[in-house]
Coordinates of C-alpha atoms in Angstrom, one line a residue:
X559 CA 11.0 1.0 27.9
X560 CA 8.1 -1.1 26.7
X561 CA 8.6 -4.5 25.1
X562 CA 7.6 -3.0 21.6
X563 CA 7.0 0.3 20.1
X564 CA 3.8 2.0 21.3
X565 CA 1.5 4.6 19.8
X566 CA 2.5 7.3 22.2
X567 CA 6.1 6.8 21.1
X568 CA 5.3 7.1 17.5
X569 CA 3.0 10.2 17.9
X570 CA 5.8 11.9 19.9
X571 CA 8.3 11.1 17.2
X572 CA 6.2 13.1 14.7
X573 CA 6.7 16.4 16.6
X574 CA 10.1 16.9 14.9
X575 CA 9.7 20.2 13.1
X576 CA 8.7 18.5 9.7
X577 CA 7.6 20.9 6.9
X578 CA 4.0 20.2 5.9
X579 CA 1.7 22.4 4.0
X580 CA -2.1 22.3 3.5
X581 CA -4.5 24.9 2.3
X582 CA -1.6 27.4 1.8
X583 CA -0.3 27.2 5.3
X584 CA 2.5 25.6 7.2
X585 CA 1.3 23.0 9.7
X586 CA 3.0 23.7 13.1
X587 CA 2.2 20.1 14.5
X588 CA 0.6 17.3 12.4
X589 CA -0.3 15.5 15.6
X590 CA -2.9 18.2 16.6
X591 CA -3.8 19.8 13.2
X592 CA -7.5 19.1 12.4
X593 CA -6.5 17.8 8.9
X594 CA -4.3 15.1 10.2
X595 CA -4.7 14.4 14.0
X596 CA -7.1 11.5 13.7
X597 CA -5.1 9.7 11.1
X598 CA -2.0 10.2 13.3
X599 CA -3.9 8.6 16.1
X600 CA -5.0 5.7 13.9
X601 CA -1.2 5.1 13.0
X602 CA -0.5 5.3 16.7
X603 CA -3.3 2.7 17.3
X604 CA -1.5 0.2 15.1
X605 CA 1.6 0.4 17.5
X606 CA -0.5 0.1 20.5
X607 CA -2.2 -3.0 19.0
X608 CA 1.1 -4.7 18.6
X609 CA 2.3 -3.7 22.1
X610 CA -0.7 -5.2 23.8
X611 CA 0.5 -8.3 25.8
X612 CA -2.0 -10.7 24.1
X613 CA -0.7 -9.6 20.6
X614 CA 3.0 -9.5 21.3
X615 CA 3.7 -13.0 20.0
X616 CA 1.4 -12.6 17.0
X617 CA 2.7 -9.2 15.9
X618 CA 6.3 -9.0 16.8
X619 CA 9.7 -10.8 16.8
X620 CA 13.0 -10.2 18.3
X621 CA 15.7 -9.2 15.7
X622 CA 19.1 -10.8 16.2
X623 CA 21.2 -8.7 18.5
X624 CA 18.2 -6.5 19.6
X625 CA 16.7 -6.2 23.1
X626 CA 13.3 -5.0 21.9
X627 CA 10.6 -6.6 19.7
X628 CA 9.6 -5.1 16.4
X629 CA 6.7 -5.7 14.1
X630 CA 6.9 -8.9 11.9
X631 CA 6.8 -6.8 8.8
X632 CA 10.6 -6.6 9.3
X633 CA 10.8 -10.3 9.5
X634 CA 12.7 -12.1 6.6
X635 CA 10.9 -15.5 6.3
X636 CA 13.2 -18.5 5.9
X637 CA 10.4 -21.0 5.5
X638 CA 6.8 -21.4 4.3
X639 CA 5.7 -21.5 7.9
X640 CA 7.5 -18.2 8.8
X641 CA 5.9 -16.6 5.7
X642 CA 2.4 -17.6 6.9
X643 CA 3.2 -16.5 10.4
X644 CA 4.3 -13.0 9.0
X645 CA 1.1 -12.8 6.9
X646 CA -1.2 -13.4 9.8
X647 CA 0.4 -10.5 11.7
X648 CA -0.1 -8.2 8.7
X649 CA -3.7 -9.3 8.3
X650 CA -4.3 -8.6 12.0
X651 CA -2.7 -5.1 11.6
X652 CA -4.8 -4.4 8.5
X653 CA -8.0 -5.4 10.5
X654 CA -7.3 -2.4 12.8
X655 CA -8.1 -0.1 9.9
X656 CA -10.3 -2.4 7.9
X657 CA -7.7 -2.3 5.1
X658 CA -8.2 1.4 4.3
X659 CA -4.6 2.4 5.2
X660 CA -2.8 1.5 2.0
X661 CA 0.6 2.9 3.0
X662 CA 0.6 1.5 6.7
X663 CA 4.1 0.9 8.0
X664 CA 4.2 -2.7 6.9
X665 CA 4.2 -1.7 3.1
X666 CA 7.6 -0.1 2.7
X667 CA 9.0 -2.4 5.4
X668 CA 8.0 -5.2 3.1
X669 CA 9.7 -3.5 0.2
X670 CA 13.0 -3.2 2.1
X671 CA 12.7 -6.8 3.3
X672 CA 12.6 -8.0 -0.3
X673 CA 15.4 -5.7 -1.3
X674 CA 17.6 -6.8 1.7
X675 CA 17.1 -10.4 0.5
X676 CA 18.7 -9.4 -2.8
X677 CA 21.6 -7.5 -1.3
X678 CA 23.9 -8.9 -4.1
X679 CA 22.2 -6.4 -6.5
X680 CA 23.6 -3.6 -4.4
X681 CA 27.0 -5.2 -3.9
X682 CA 27.5 -5.6 -7.7
X683 CA 26.7 -1.9 -8.0
X684 CA 29.0 -0.8 -5.2
X685 CA 30.2 -2.3 -1.9
X686 CA 29.8 1.0 -0.2
X687 CA 26.2 1.4 -1.3
X688 CA 25.5 -2.1 -0.3
X689 CA 26.9 -1.4 3.2
X690 CA 24.8 1.7 3.5
X691 CA 21.6 -0.2 2.6
X692 CA 22.3 -3.0 5.0
X693 CA 23.2 -0.6 7.9
X694 CA 20.0 1.4 7.1
X695 CA 17.9 -1.8 7.1
X696 CA 19.3 -2.8 10.5
X697 CA 18.7 0.6 11.8
X698 CA 15.0 0.8 10.5
X699 CA 14.4 -2.7 11.7
X700 CA 15.6 -2.2 15.3
X701 CA 13.7 1.0 15.6
X702 CA 10.6 -0.2 13.9
X703 CA 10.6 2.9 11.7
X704 CA 7.4 3.9 9.9
X705 CA 8.6 4.5 6.2
X706 CA 6.7 5.9 3.3
X707 CA 8.2 6.1 -0.1
X708 CA 8.2 8.4 -3.2
X709 CA 9.2 6.2 -6.2
X710 CA 7.4 7.7 -9.2
X711 CA 7.8 11.1 -10.9
X712 CA 5.3 13.9 -11.2
X713 CA 3.2 13.6 -14.3
X714 CA 4.2 16.2 -16.8
X715 CA 4.8 16.0 -20.6
X716 CA 4.4 12.2 -21.3
X717 CA 5.9 12.5 -24.7
X718 CA 9.3 13.5 -23.2
X719 CA 11.7 11.3 -21.2
X720 CA 12.1 12.1 -17.5
X721 CA 15.5 13.8 -18.1
X722 CA 13.9 16.1 -20.7
X723 CA 11.3 17.5 -18.3
X724 CA 11.4 21.1 -17.1
X725 CA 14.2 22.0 -14.7
X726 CA 13.6 21.1 -11.1
X727 CA 10.4 19.0 -11.8
X728 CA 11.9 15.6 -11.3
X729 CA 14.2 15.1 -8.3
X730 CA 17.8 14.8 -9.4
X731 CA 21.3 15.2 -8.2
X732 CA 22.4 18.8 -8.5
X733 CA 25.7 18.7 -6.4
X734 CA 27.9 16.4 -4.4
X735 CA 30.9 16.7 -2.2
X736 CA 32.8 14.7 0.4
X737 CA 29.8 14.5 2.7
X738 CA 27.2 13.4 0.3
X739 CA 24.9 14.5 -2.6
X740 CA 22.4 17.3 -3.0
X741 CA 19.0 16.6 -4.7
X742 CA 16.4 19.0 -6.0
X743 CA 13.0 18.4 -7.5
X744 CA 9.8 16.5 -6.8
X745 CA 8.6 12.9 -6.4
X746 CA 5.2 11.3 -5.7
X747 CA 3.0 9.9 -4.1
X748 CA 4.0 10.5 -0.6
X749 CA 1.0 8.6 0.8
X750 CA 1.2 8.6 4.7
X751 CA 4.3 11.1 4.5
X752 CA 2.5 13.2 7.0
X753 CA 2.6 10.5 9.7
X754 CA 5.7 8.6 8.6
X755 CA 9.2 8.8 10.2
X756 CA 11.3 8.5 7.1
X757 CA 11.0 8.5 3.3
X758 CA 12.6 6.1 0.9
X759 CA 13.4 8.0 -2.4
X760 CA 13.8 5.8 -5.5
X761 CA 12.9 5.1 -9.0
X762 CA 10.3 2.6 -9.9
X763 CA 9.8 4.0 -13.5
X764 CA 12.5 3.0 -15.8
X765 CA 15.2 5.4 -16.6
X766 CA 17.4 5.7 -19.7
X767 CA 21.2 6.1 -20.3
X768 CA 21.8 9.9 -20.0
X769 CA 19.4 10.2 -17.1
X770 CA 22.1 9.5 -14.4
X771 CA 21.3 12.7 -12.4
X772 CA 17.9 11.1 -11.7
X773 CA 19.4 7.8 -10.9
X774 CA 19.7 7.6 -7.1
X775 CA 18.0 5.9 -4.1
X776 CA 18.2 7.0 -0.5
X777 CA 16.3 7.2 2.7
X778 CA 15.9 10.4 4.7
X779 CA 14.1 11.5 8.0
X780 CA 10.9 13.3 7.1
X781 CA 12.1 16.5 9.0
X782 CA 15.4 16.7 6.9
X783 CA 16.0 20.3 5.9
X784 CA 14.7 21.2 2.6
X785 CA 12.0 18.4 2.4
X786 CA 8.7 20.1 1.8
X787 CA 5.5 18.1 1.9
X788 CA 2.5 19.5 0.0
X789 CA -0.7 17.7 1.1
X790 CA -3.8 17.1 -1.0
X791 CA -7.2 18.0 0.3
X792 CA -7.8 16.4 3.7
X793 CA -10.9 14.3 3.9
X794 CA -10.5 14.1 7.6
X795 CA -10.7 17.9 7.8
X796 CA -14.0 17.7 5.7
X797 CA -15.5 15.0 7.8
X798 CA -18.6 16.2 9.7
X799 CA -18.2 13.8 12.6
X800 CA -17.1 10.3 13.3
X801 CA -20.8 9.2 13.2
X802 CA -21.2 10.8 9.8
X803 CA -17.8 9.8 8.4
X804 CA -16.4 6.9 10.4
X805 CA -13.8 6.0 7.9
X806 CA -12.7 9.3 6.3
X807 CA -12.6 11.0 9.8
X808 CA -9.9 8.4 11.0
X809 CA -8.2 6.6 8.2
X810 CA -7.5 9.3 5.7
X811 CA -3.6 8.5 5.4
X812 CA -3.4 11.3 2.9
X813 CA -1.3 11.7 -0.2
X814 CA 1.3 14.4 -0.8
X815 CA 3.8 15.7 -3.3
X816 CA 7.3 15.7 -1.7
X817 CA 9.6 18.4 -3.0
X818 CA 13.3 18.3 -2.3
X819 CA 14.6 21.9 -2.0
X820 CA 18.4 21.3 -2.2
X821 CA 18.3 18.5 0.3
X822 CA 21.7 17.1 1.5
X823 CA 21.8 13.2 1.4
X824 CA 24.8 11.7 3.5
X825 CA 26.7 9.0 1.7
X826 CA 25.7 6.5 4.3
X827 CA 22.0 7.2 3.4
X828 CA 22.6 6.7 -0.4
X829 CA 21.9 3.1 -1.8
X830 CA 22.0 3.7 -5.6
X831 CA 24.4 6.3 -7.2
X832 CA 24.1 7.4 -10.8
X833 CA 23.1 4.0 -12.3
X834 CA 19.9 3.9 -14.2
X835 CA 19.7 0.1 -14.5
X836 CA 20.3 -0.5 -10.8
X837 CA 17.4 1.8 -10.0
X838 CA 15.3 -0.9 -11.8
X839 CA 17.2 -3.7 -10.4
X840 CA 16.5 -2.4 -6.7
X841 CA 12.9 -3.5 -7.2
X842 CA 12.8 -6.0 -9.9
X843 CA 16.0 -8.0 -9.5
X844 CA 15.7 -8.2 -5.8
X845 CA 12.4 -9.5 -4.2
X846 CA 11.4 -5.9 -3.3
X847 CA 8.7 -5.6 -5.8
X848 CA 7.4 -9.0 -5.0
X849 CA 7.2 -8.4 -1.2
X850 CA 5.7 -4.9 -1.4
X851 CA 2.9 -6.0 -3.6
X852 CA 2.5 -9.3 -1.6
X853 CA 1.8 -7.1 1.4
X854 CA -0.7 -5.0 -0.6
X855 CA -2.6 -8.2 -1.5
X856 CA -2.6 -9.1 2.2
X857 CA -4.1 -5.8 3.2
X858 CA -6.6 -5.9 0.3
X859 CA -7.8 -9.3 1.4
X860 CA -8.9 -7.7 4.7
X861 CA -10.4 -4.7 2.9
X862 CA -12.4 -6.9 0.6
X863 CA -13.7 -8.9 3.6
X864 CA -14.8 -5.6 5.0
X865 CA -16.6 -4.7 1.9
X866 CA -18.4 -8.1 1.8
X867 CA -19.5 -7.7 5.3
X868 CA -21.0 -4.3 4.4
X869 CA -22.9 -5.8 1.5
X870 CA -24.4 -8.7 3.7
X871 CA -25.3 -6.2 6.4
X872 CA -26.8 -3.8 3.9
X873 CA -29.2 -6.5 2.6
X874 CA -30.2 -7.4 6.2
X875 CA -31.0 -3.7 6.9
X876 CA -33.2 -3.2 3.9
X877 CA -34.7 -6.7 4.2
X878 CA -33.6 -8.1 0.9
X879 CA -31.2 -11.0 1.8
X880 CA -33.7 -13.8 1.1
X881 CA -34.6 -12.5 -2.4
X882 CA -33.1 -15.2 -4.7
X883 CA -31.4 -12.6 -7.0
X884 CA -29.8 -10.9 -3.9
X885 CA -28.6 -14.0 -2.3
X886 CA -27.1 -15.0 -5.6
X887 CA -25.3 -11.7 -5.8
X888 CA -24.0 -12.1 -2.3
X889 CA -22.8 -15.6 -3.1
X890 CA -20.9 -14.4 -6.1
X891 CA -19.3 -11.6 -4.1
X892 CA -18.3 -14.1 -1.5
X893 CA -16.8 -16.3 -4.1
X894 CA -14.8 -13.3 -5.4
X895 CA -13.5 -12.6 -1.9
X896 CA -12.5 -16.2 -1.4
X897 CA -10.6 -16.0 -4.6
X898 CA -8.4 -13.3 -3.3
X899 CA -7.7 -15.4 -0.1
X900 CA -7.0 -18.4 -2.3
X901 CA -4.5 -16.5 -4.5
X902 CA -2.8 -15.2 -1.3
X903 CA -2.5 -18.7 -0.1
X904 CA -1.3 -19.8 -3.4
X905 CA 1.5 -17.3 -3.5
X906 CA 2.8 -18.7 -0.2
X907 CA 2.3 -22.4 -0.8
X908 CA 3.8 -22.2 -4.3
X909 CA 6.6 -19.9 -3.2
X910 CA 10.2 -21.0 -3.2
X911 CA 13.5 -20.6 -1.5
X912 CA 15.8 -17.8 -2.7
X913 CA 19.1 -18.4 -0.9
X914 CA 18.1 -18.8 2.7
X915 CA 14.7 -17.0 2.3
X916 CA 11.2 -18.0 1.3
X917 CA 9.7 -15.8 -1.3
X918 CA 6.1 -15.7 -2.8
X919 CA 5.3 -17.1 -6.2
X920 CA 5.9 -14.0 -8.4
X921 CA 3.5 -14.9 -11.1
X922 CA 0.7 -15.7 -8.8
X923 CA 1.2 -12.3 -7.1
X924 CA 1.1 -10.4 -10.3
X925 CA -1.9 -12.4 -11.4
X926 CA -3.7 -11.3 -8.3
X927 CA -2.8 -7.7 -8.9
X928 CA -4.3 -7.7 -12.4
X929 CA -7.5 -9.3 -11.2
X930 CA -8.0 -7.2 -8.1
X931 CA -7.6 -4.1 -10.0
X932 CA -10.9 -5.0 -11.8
X933 CA -12.4 -6.7 -8.7
X934 CA -12.4 -3.7 -6.3
X935 CA -14.5 -1.3 -8.5
X936 CA -16.8 -4.3 -9.3
X937 CA -17.5 -4.9 -5.5
X938 CA -18.1 -1.2 -4.9
X939 CA -20.6 -1.2 -7.7
X940 CA -22.3 -4.2 -6.4
X941 CA -22.8 -2.6 -3.0
X942 CA -24.2 0.4 -4.8
X943 CA -26.7 -1.9 -6.7
X944 CA -27.7 -3.6 -3.5
X945 CA -28.4 -0.4 -1.7
X946 CA -30.8 1.1 -4.1
X947 CA -31.8 4.5 -2.6
X948 CA -30.8 3.6 0.9
X949 CA -27.4 5.4 0.8
X950 CA -29.0 8.7 -0.4
X951 CA -32.0 9.0 1.8
X952 CA -30.1 9.9 5.0
X953 CA -30.0 12.7 7.5
X954 CA -27.7 15.6 6.5
X955 CA -25.6 15.2 9.7
X956 CA -25.5 14.2 13.2
X957 CA -26.9 17.7 13.9
X958 CA -30.4 16.6 12.8
X959 CA -30.7 14.4 15.9
X960 CA -30.3 17.4 18.1
X961 CA -33.6 18.9 17.0
X962 CA -36.7 16.9 18.7
X963 CA -38.9 17.3 15.7
X964 CA -36.4 16.2 13.2
X965 CA -35.4 13.3 15.5
X966 CA -38.9 12.1 15.6
X967 CA -39.2 12.2 11.7
X968 CA -35.9 10.3 11.5
X969 CA -37.1 7.7 13.9
X970 CA -40.3 7.3 11.9
X971 CA -38.8 7.0 8.4
X972 CA -35.5 5.2 9.1
X973 CA -37.1 1.9 9.8
X974 CA -35.4 -1.5 9.6
X975 CA -36.2 -5.0 10.7
X976 CA -32.5 -5.7 11.8
X977 CA -31.8 -2.6 13.8
X978 CA -33.2 0.6 15.3
X979 CA -33.4 3.9 13.3
X980 CA -30.2 5.4 14.8
X981 CA -28.2 2.2 14.2
X982 CA -29.6 2.1 10.7
X983 CA -28.4 5.7 10.0
X984 CA -25.0 4.9 11.6
X985 CA -24.5 1.8 9.3
X986 CA -25.6 3.5 6.1
X987 CA -23.4 6.5 6.9
X988 CA -20.4 4.1 7.2
X989 CA -21.4 2.3 4.0
X990 CA -21.6 5.5 2.1
X991 CA -18.2 6.6 3.4
X992 CA -16.7 3.4 2.2
X993 CA -18.1 3.5 -1.4
X994 CA -19.7 6.8 -2.2
X995 CA -17.9 9.7 -0.5
X996 CA -14.9 11.6 -1.8
X997 CA -12.8 9.3 0.6
X998 CA -14.4 6.2 -0.9
X999 CA -13.8 7.5 -4.4
X1000 CA -10.2 8.0 -3.7
X1001 CA -9.8 4.5 -2.5
X1002 CA -11.4 3.1 -5.7
X1003 CA -8.8 5.1 -7.6
X1004 CA -6.0 3.9 -5.4
X1005 CA -6.8 0.3 -5.7
X1006 CA -7.1 0.6 -9.4
X1007 CA -3.8 2.3 -9.9
X1008 CA -1.5 2.0 -6.9
X1009 CA 0.4 -0.8 -8.6
X1010 CA 0.4 1.0 -12.0
X1011 CA -1.9 1.2 -14.9
X1012 CA -3.4 -2.1 -16.4
X1013 CA -0.7 -2.3 -19.1
X1014 CA 1.9 -2.2 -16.3
X1015 CA 0.5 -4.9 -14.1
X1016 CA -0.5 -7.0 -17.1
X1017 CA 3.0 -6.6 -18.4
X1018 CA 4.3 -8.1 -15.2
X1019 CA 1.9 -10.9 -15.5
X1020 CA 3.0 -11.5 -19.2
X1021 CA 6.7 -11.6 -18.4
X1022 CA 6.5 -14.0 -15.3
X1023 CA 4.1 -16.6 -16.7
X1024 CA 5.5 -19.9 -17.7
X1025 CA 4.6 -19.6 -21.3
X1026 CA 7.1 -22.4 -22.3
X1027 CA 5.1 -25.0 -20.3
X1028 CA 1.9 -24.0 -21.8
X1029 CA 3.1 -23.8 -25.4
X1030 CA 5.0 -27.2 -25.0
X1031 CA 1.7 -28.7 -24.3
X1032 CA 0.4 -27.4 -27.5
X1033 CA 3.5 -28.5 -29.5
X1034 CA 3.3 -32.0 -27.9
X1035 CA -0.4 -32.4 -28.8
X1036 CA 0.4 -31.2 -32.5
X1037 CA 3.3 -33.5 -32.8
X1038 CA 1.2 -36.6 -31.8
X1039 CA -0.4 -36.7 -35.3
X1040 CA 0.4 -35.5 -38.9
X1041 CA -1.4 -34.9 -42.1
X1042 CA 0.7 -37.6 -43.8
X1043 CA -0.4 -40.2 -41.2
X1044 CA -4.0 -39.3 -41.5
X1045 CA -3.8 -39.6 -45.3
X1046 CA -2.1 -42.9 -44.9
X1047 CA 1.0 -41.7 -46.6
X1048 CA 3.2 -42.2 -43.5
X1049 CA 2.6 -46.0 -43.6
X1050 CA 4.6 -46.5 -46.8

């Protein structure tokens, strides 16, 4: 056995009989199917990266009582220094996919880390459910499990409560016995479900009294009988080649609807049971929501750095870098990127102890979410503006290079001071894949809404800001003078 989980181990674990559908057909093996195989290899590359001898100390730690190292995503920092050490590992992992795998293994692991820190929430709910959660967390940690989650409900009739939706739309408890509960219905968005080992099923959206059948949380292997995964269109399958689509051909982690067709959940995998408020508490009264979104900002810092690199390289390719308005634009974009890094550092440095653990500054984290929801599409649009027509005047595909006459025309017309014609086409294809392709458009939508609509993220920011400190300053200033004093009445 190797010192840490490897890509080959992870890929082998996905050949488990899971039920995945795409284009109306059952997928016999996600590791070889043309819609998923490259993304699966990219997931495997993450584990190969952490297992490389030069990366072992950076990327992994040895859990107490374990004989094998696991990714630092499972580490529960007990100090500021440990939090920074963990963040550097997560940034290094994000660098492997340039930040484009939003539901990489460290995302849900981070959510569970934050929830485990708040185990008292589960204990107050039920000692048995708390034990189930702690046992599962230990299992997932020791085995370096790749988890996805489905924690929101399918969009339907928004005017109705979740409990009033059509039967079997929203996953709910339909039966129970001495061995566990049975659930039926759907949850979303199963991003990376195709290449994950297990799925956490929970409720991030608020539930109301009377919706107890919907109020549960559990974790299940993806290949559990009755779990049906309905994949969206695969951008990987639509990619012409790696040369034409270097990002979408490898990093399309996919999104999926997960339907639970009378799925049995054993009691030892059930963490919340028929309690609508504890479903909320699992994320917001523990540090789960803070840690999962802190991880998202870590990943996004890498992705934004990649976009800034594209922007700079783009101006070099088309020879506009020294134009004052262009260098000003690049400088502004660089400042925006550094703002994200600074907010990340601020979350950590202004963090605090919660019991024995170090947690990020919650308001700084929510502030970053609100600002980066706007920032990502702004950066994408800036790259479009800098490119002009460069991103549309490209050969149709790699096939054009196979024809000598077409190749000659390409070499004549795709000129650049900074690189040769083939390298220029290669770069511009990558740039388009990031900001203009269907894959790129999905990423813009993802970064704008993965944490919720604007009113949701702004609501978190509103609730967590220190308004008292701000308004006290106003009151103190106002109390330092009065109308009577100004009129001279206060002197008598």
